[in-house]
Amino acid sequence: MSMTTIKIAIVPGDGIGPEIVSEAVKVLSCLRREFGLEIELEEGLIGGVAYDETGCPLPDKTLALAREADAVLLGAVGGPKWESLDIQVRPEKGLLGIRSALGLFANLRPAILYPQLADASTLKADVVSGLDILIVRELTGGIYFGQPRGVRTLETGERQGFNTLVYSESEIRRIGKVAFDIARKRGRRVCSVDKANVLECTELWREVMSEFGMRNSDVELTHMYVDNAAMQLVRAPKQFDVIVTTNMFGDILSDCAAMLTGSIGMLPSASLDQNGKGMYEPIHGSAPDIAGQGVANPLATILSVAMMLRYSLDREDLASRIEKAVRDTLDQGLRTPDIYTEKMTKVGTAQMGDAVVFALANQT
Ligand code: IPM
Ligand code: MG
């Protein structure tokens, strides 16, 4: 291996994680074989499988591997098997831990409707056709990480759960800058989503975003309350270009946006640090109900590899090739069950992955 070999950490995780990540690894291997991409892959444990093997959902070894790597590809974590564990060692803690430890504060979740899937969405085709929105979710702050948190027992003997929603001005400005920078490469419109009518923390969010917007007036900034944003996303989603929002609102709205595209199995994501180093993962979870059956849609993970090439490895050319291969595969009518509609060809996880690899390898 030469000095310039790119190191990619592969952390499949739980449930369908290993199945979908295998298909993404086939795509990476194809890039190495057909396009000379010099990469070296190394696997690590995260989530429930990591807990089972080491007693910790984010072993030091995995964290060290991720820190050393140029980029991380992650599958999914969690499942019923680990739901009754103490919250400190649950699989989800592993995921939150790696996001936080690597400083991956900016989570980009593009919701793009592939024209071939217009009929797979539960919304009317004309509402979603041409959809191309990007949710920029703050990922290392807010109520997910705020202190104090926990469950306490009151004097009355009753238990009370509590969490803290907290954002500092610098955290708001930092995610605002990411949203604005990306908007400049797209439609130059940012909608900041908050609950400023009720929560002081997001009143500050709105104030800081507004100040930032005034100093960056080449991008149009609007504000929306999160309840209205949820409604607008299903009523008229094409009104949005870039949405920037808090950790929890972004979690919820991105699931909602995913369904506009036909299936949550289609949405990739990039989680970036200050220097553009990133972790890439599908936005869907570990889907324990279909794990091990070979029917999960690998496209969100494959598209996450495209985002990795674009944002961390500076290979827009290869990112576009992967996205084209996915479009070509959909053009051939291949569909995993989640995006299947009448007259299409139903395929499993591996067949879908193989078809994308074939399309990629045979591109002119
Ligand atoms: C996501 C997931 C995670 C989150 C879970 C698995 C911890 O829902 O990436 O959207 O809430 O961030
Ligand atoms: Mg989520």
XYZ file of C-alpha atoms and ligand atoms in Angstrom:
377
model
C 0.000 0.000 0.000
C 1.284 3.467 -0.810
C 1.404 6.389 1.631
C -1.704 7.825 0.064
C -3.854 4.801 0.790
C -7.193 5.913 2.188
C -8.204 4.178 5.392
C -11.883 3.431 5.805
C -13.262 2.044 9.052
C -16.186 -0.318 8.512
C -18.550 -0.706 11.478
C -21.596 -2.771 10.458
C -23.349 -2.918 13.858
C -26.602 -4.774 14.463
C -29.706 -6.090 12.730
C -29.589 -5.481 8.990
C -26.343 -3.498 9.479
C -23.995 -6.296 8.362
C -26.162 -7.165 5.325
C -26.369 -3.641 3.929
C -22.769 -2.785 4.744
C -21.602 -5.877 2.818
C -23.227 -4.471 -0.305
C -21.589 -1.080 0.235
C -18.245 -2.833 0.665
C -18.799 -4.541 -2.712
C -19.170 -1.061 -4.193
C -15.946 0.125 -2.526
C -14.125 -2.966 -3.799
C -15.420 -2.242 -7.270
C -14.011 1.298 -7.058
C -10.645 -0.160 -6.078
C -10.716 -2.741 -8.857
C -12.168 -0.704 -11.714
C -11.208 2.868 -10.885
C -7.927 2.482 -8.984
C -9.188 3.984 -5.733
C -6.487 3.156 -3.187
C -8.358 2.126 -0.101
C -7.793 -0.099 2.854
C -10.782 -1.324 4.865
C -10.723 -2.329 8.502
C -13.692 -3.609 10.491
C -14.725 -2.636 13.998
C -17.485 -3.504 16.452
C -20.218 -1.133 17.563
C -23.629 -1.390 19.194
C -25.199 -4.569 20.518
C -22.685 -6.924 18.927
C -19.894 -4.898 20.532
C -21.663 -5.118 23.887
C -22.052 -8.884 23.545
C -18.381 -9.332 22.760
C -16.751 -6.718 25.018
C -19.384 -5.466 27.480
C -19.251 -1.999 25.910
C -21.264 -0.664 22.902
C -18.284 1.456 21.791
C -15.036 -0.394 22.534
C -11.842 1.718 22.740
C -10.469 -0.294 19.865
C -13.315 0.797 17.587
C -12.940 4.418 18.612
C -9.187 4.277 17.942
C -9.855 2.708 14.530
C -12.390 5.428 13.701
C -10.034 8.209 14.813
C -7.232 6.846 12.668
C -9.404 6.339 9.594
C -9.993 8.944 6.886
C -13.695 8.084 6.964
C -16.077 5.721 8.728
C -18.882 3.658 7.192
C -21.520 2.588 9.689
C -24.532 0.282 9.322
C -27.032 0.545 12.171
C -27.270 -0.229 15.866
C -29.831 -1.580 18.307
C -32.461 -4.269 18.610
C -34.913 -5.876 21.043
C -32.185 -8.109 22.406
C -30.511 -5.118 24.098
C -33.533 -2.958 24.935
C -33.642 -3.918 28.596
C -29.966 -3.124 29.212
C -28.991 -0.137 31.332
C -29.163 2.974 29.123
C -25.406 3.537 29.613
C -24.483 0.379 27.710
C -27.304 0.235 25.185
C -26.281 0.028 21.511
C -27.571 3.576 20.863
C -25.013 4.875 23.372
C -22.308 3.482 21.122
C -23.602 5.477 18.180
C -24.052 8.683 20.181
C -20.622 8.094 21.717
C -18.802 7.822 18.393
C -20.608 10.897 16.993
C -19.638 12.895 20.053
C -16.063 11.589 20.415
C -15.286 12.366 16.779
C -16.928 15.807 17.017
C -19.330 15.033 14.158
C -21.617 17.995 14.786
C -23.009 18.407 11.268
C -25.362 15.732 9.985
C -26.435 16.072 6.354
C -29.542 14.131 5.353
C -30.534 14.642 1.732
C -34.060 13.628 0.748
C -34.094 13.182 -2.994
C -36.894 11.541 -4.890
C -35.646 9.315 -7.658
C -38.199 9.763 -10.466
C -38.398 5.976 -10.809
C -39.808 5.811 -7.264
C -42.518 8.470 -7.528
C -45.166 5.764 -7.178
C -43.477 4.154 -4.184
C -44.098 7.166 -1.968
C -47.239 7.184 0.147
C -47.737 10.773 -1.010
C -49.178 11.728 -4.382
C -46.570 11.665 -7.128
C -47.047 15.354 -8.020
C -46.421 16.407 -4.405
C -43.038 14.667 -4.288
C -41.794 14.505 -7.878
C -38.587 16.486 -8.293
C -38.073 16.628 -4.533
C -34.522 17.590 -3.495
C -34.191 18.852 0.044
C -31.354 18.681 2.517
C -31.809 18.480 6.260
C -28.832 19.757 8.234
C -29.199 18.308 11.711
C -27.061 19.438 14.652
C -25.666 16.147 15.938
C -23.542 16.523 19.054
C -25.596 18.873 21.222
C -29.125 19.675 22.282
C -31.323 17.434 24.389
C -29.450 14.302 23.248
C -26.396 15.345 25.250
C -27.649 18.014 27.698
C -26.917 17.723 31.414
C -28.448 17.179 33.888
C -30.402 14.161 32.795
C -31.779 11.083 34.425
C -34.589 9.687 36.527
C -34.889 10.898 40.124
C -37.207 9.992 42.970
C -39.213 12.845 44.431
C -40.002 13.292 48.132
C -43.412 11.834 47.424
C -41.733 8.640 46.286
C -42.824 9.227 42.701
C -40.152 8.930 40.019
C -39.503 11.800 37.614
C -37.566 11.681 34.363
C -35.716 14.753 33.097
C -33.510 15.866 30.212
C -31.991 19.219 29.352
C -32.196 21.055 26.057
C -29.116 23.213 25.776
C -27.404 25.092 22.932
C -24.658 27.672 23.173
C -24.355 30.499 20.660
C -21.201 29.037 19.128
C -22.896 25.675 18.527
C -25.800 27.401 16.769
C -23.517 29.558 14.640
C -21.342 26.583 13.713
C -24.259 24.517 12.353
C -25.733 27.644 10.747
C -22.513 28.137 8.814
C -22.611 24.553 7.503
C -26.205 25.033 6.320
C -25.435 28.342 4.629
C -22.280 27.049 2.932
C -24.188 24.109 1.477
C -27.161 26.281 0.489
C -24.758 28.364 -1.616
C -24.107 25.284 -3.755
C -27.851 24.624 -4.132
C -30.922 26.855 -4.069
C -29.494 29.483 -1.657
C -32.412 29.106 0.751
C -32.211 28.018 4.387
C -35.203 27.378 6.635
C -34.269 27.239 10.318
C -36.655 25.084 12.344
C -37.211 25.710 16.065
C -39.855 25.967 18.768
C -39.059 29.569 19.676
C -42.627 30.253 20.779
C -42.222 27.900 23.734
C -38.586 26.966 24.411
C -36.081 29.627 25.508
C -33.225 27.556 24.153
C -34.624 27.653 20.654
C -35.590 31.302 21.031
C -31.843 31.855 21.322
C -31.396 29.494 18.354
C -33.646 31.743 16.253
C -31.904 34.922 17.415
C -28.413 33.609 16.605
C -29.539 32.209 13.231
C -31.130 35.578 12.374
C -27.919 37.458 13.204
C -25.949 34.985 11.125
C -28.457 35.393 8.294
C -28.116 39.177 8.326
C -24.363 38.904 7.911
C -24.837 36.360 5.092
C -27.638 37.907 3.124
C -26.673 36.193 -0.146
C -28.635 33.250 1.258
C -32.346 33.650 2.028
C -33.138 32.698 5.616
C -36.610 31.893 6.908
C -37.785 30.451 10.240
C -40.458 27.893 10.992
C -41.818 26.258 14.137
C -41.209 22.536 14.183
C -44.880 21.535 14.311
C -45.582 23.606 11.228
C -42.437 22.242 9.537
C -43.686 18.679 10.072
C -46.976 19.629 8.459
C -45.352 21.519 5.573
C -43.053 18.555 4.869
C -46.019 16.367 4.034
C -48.222 19.151 2.610
C -45.801 20.825 0.202
C -42.279 19.471 0.688
C -40.847 21.105 -2.425
C -41.013 24.535 -0.764
C -37.809 23.617 1.121
C -34.217 23.784 -0.040
C -32.034 23.426 3.079
C -33.532 22.885 6.538
C -31.291 23.501 9.546
C -32.423 22.333 12.948
C -31.596 20.909 16.367
C -30.528 17.364 17.115
C -33.933 16.015 18.145
C -36.051 17.977 15.670
C -33.676 16.836 12.923
C -34.033 13.221 14.016
C -37.815 13.419 13.744
C -38.090 15.527 10.597
C -35.585 13.387 8.696
C -37.644 10.237 9.220
C -40.625 12.165 7.963
C -38.692 13.457 4.928
C -37.489 9.940 4.218
C -40.995 8.702 3.517
C -41.424 11.403 0.872
C -38.767 9.589 -1.140
C -40.634 6.307 -1.120
C -38.744 4.517 1.603
C -36.490 5.219 4.544
C -34.272 2.615 2.865
C -33.192 5.240 0.325
C -31.725 7.950 2.570
C -27.987 8.249 3.150
C -26.310 10.599 5.588
C -22.991 12.236 6.297
C -21.868 13.331 9.745
C -18.975 15.763 9.532
C -16.535 17.333 11.938
C -14.962 20.773 11.715
C -12.407 19.550 9.138
C -14.682 17.552 6.879
C -13.754 14.174 8.309
C -16.875 12.114 8.387
C -18.903 9.117 9.314
C -21.400 7.846 6.770
C -24.513 5.867 7.534
C -28.008 5.230 6.237
C -30.568 7.172 8.275
C -32.675 4.071 8.886
C -32.174 1.832 11.878
C -31.252 -1.810 12.349
C -34.728 -3.091 11.338
C -34.602 -6.203 13.558
C -37.917 -7.399 12.073
C -36.287 -8.120 8.714
C -32.695 -8.770 9.823
C -31.053 -11.865 8.427
C -33.631 -12.349 5.682
C -31.637 -10.728 2.877
C -34.454 -8.355 1.942
C -33.207 -5.016 3.324
C -32.617 -2.188 0.887
C -28.852 -1.544 0.613
C -29.229 1.654 -1.438
C -29.123 4.106 1.506
C -25.795 2.607 2.559
C -24.447 2.547 -0.988
C -25.505 6.179 -1.399
C -23.730 6.916 1.901
C -20.523 5.694 0.232
C -21.186 8.250 -2.520
C -21.455 10.957 0.155
C -18.179 9.736 1.663
C -16.418 10.150 -1.679
C -17.923 13.625 -2.090
C -17.419 15.091 1.373
C -14.386 13.336 2.876
C -12.367 11.927 -0.006
C -12.759 14.747 -2.527
C -13.815 12.353 -5.313
C -16.951 13.962 -6.721
C -16.303 12.006 -9.925
C -16.706 8.654 -8.179
C -19.621 9.889 -6.051
C -21.494 10.784 -9.236
C -20.664 7.410 -10.738
C -22.196 5.582 -7.776
C -25.317 7.740 -7.907
C -25.613 7.074 -11.615
C -25.231 3.328 -11.036
C -28.082 3.488 -8.498
C -30.287 5.362 -10.974
C -29.431 2.847 -13.709
C -30.315 -0.042 -11.414
C -33.675 1.544 -10.591
C -34.188 2.133 -14.329
C -33.826 -1.610 -14.857
C -36.836 -2.055 -12.581
C -35.048 -3.768 -9.703
C -36.747 -3.143 -6.353
C -36.262 -4.401 -2.817
C -39.616 -5.042 -1.066
C -39.701 -1.595 0.627
C -39.761 0.206 -2.745
C -41.556 -2.464 -4.754
C -44.478 -1.405 -6.908
C -46.446 -3.390 -9.485
C -44.663 -4.707 -12.598
C -41.214 -4.191 -11.089
C -38.715 -6.960 -10.359
C -38.515 -7.791 -6.686
C -34.957 -8.503 -5.545
C -33.108 -9.092 -2.296
C -30.280 -7.184 -0.651
C -27.399 -8.965 -2.395
C -29.024 -8.925 -5.838
C -29.572 -5.191 -5.531
C -25.959 -4.652 -4.447
C -24.641 -6.834 -7.275
C -26.729 -4.935 -9.814
C -25.336 -1.596 -8.644
C -21.787 -2.971 -8.815
C -22.444 -4.308 -12.320
C -23.834 -0.933 -13.442
C -20.853 0.845 -11.884
C -18.257 -1.447 -13.427
C -19.837 -1.173 -16.868
C -20.204 2.595 -16.995
C -18.790 4.273 -20.030
C -30.774 8.377 13.745
C -31.199 7.369 14.784
C -30.374 7.567 16.052
C -30.650 8.963 16.563
C -30.610 6.521 17.149
C -30.417 5.113 16.658
C -29.743 6.775 18.358
O -32.570 7.463 15.010
O -29.579 8.372 13.381
O -31.622 9.132 13.281
O -31.627 9.186 17.288
O -29.864 9.858 16.239
Mg -33.585 8.773 13.645
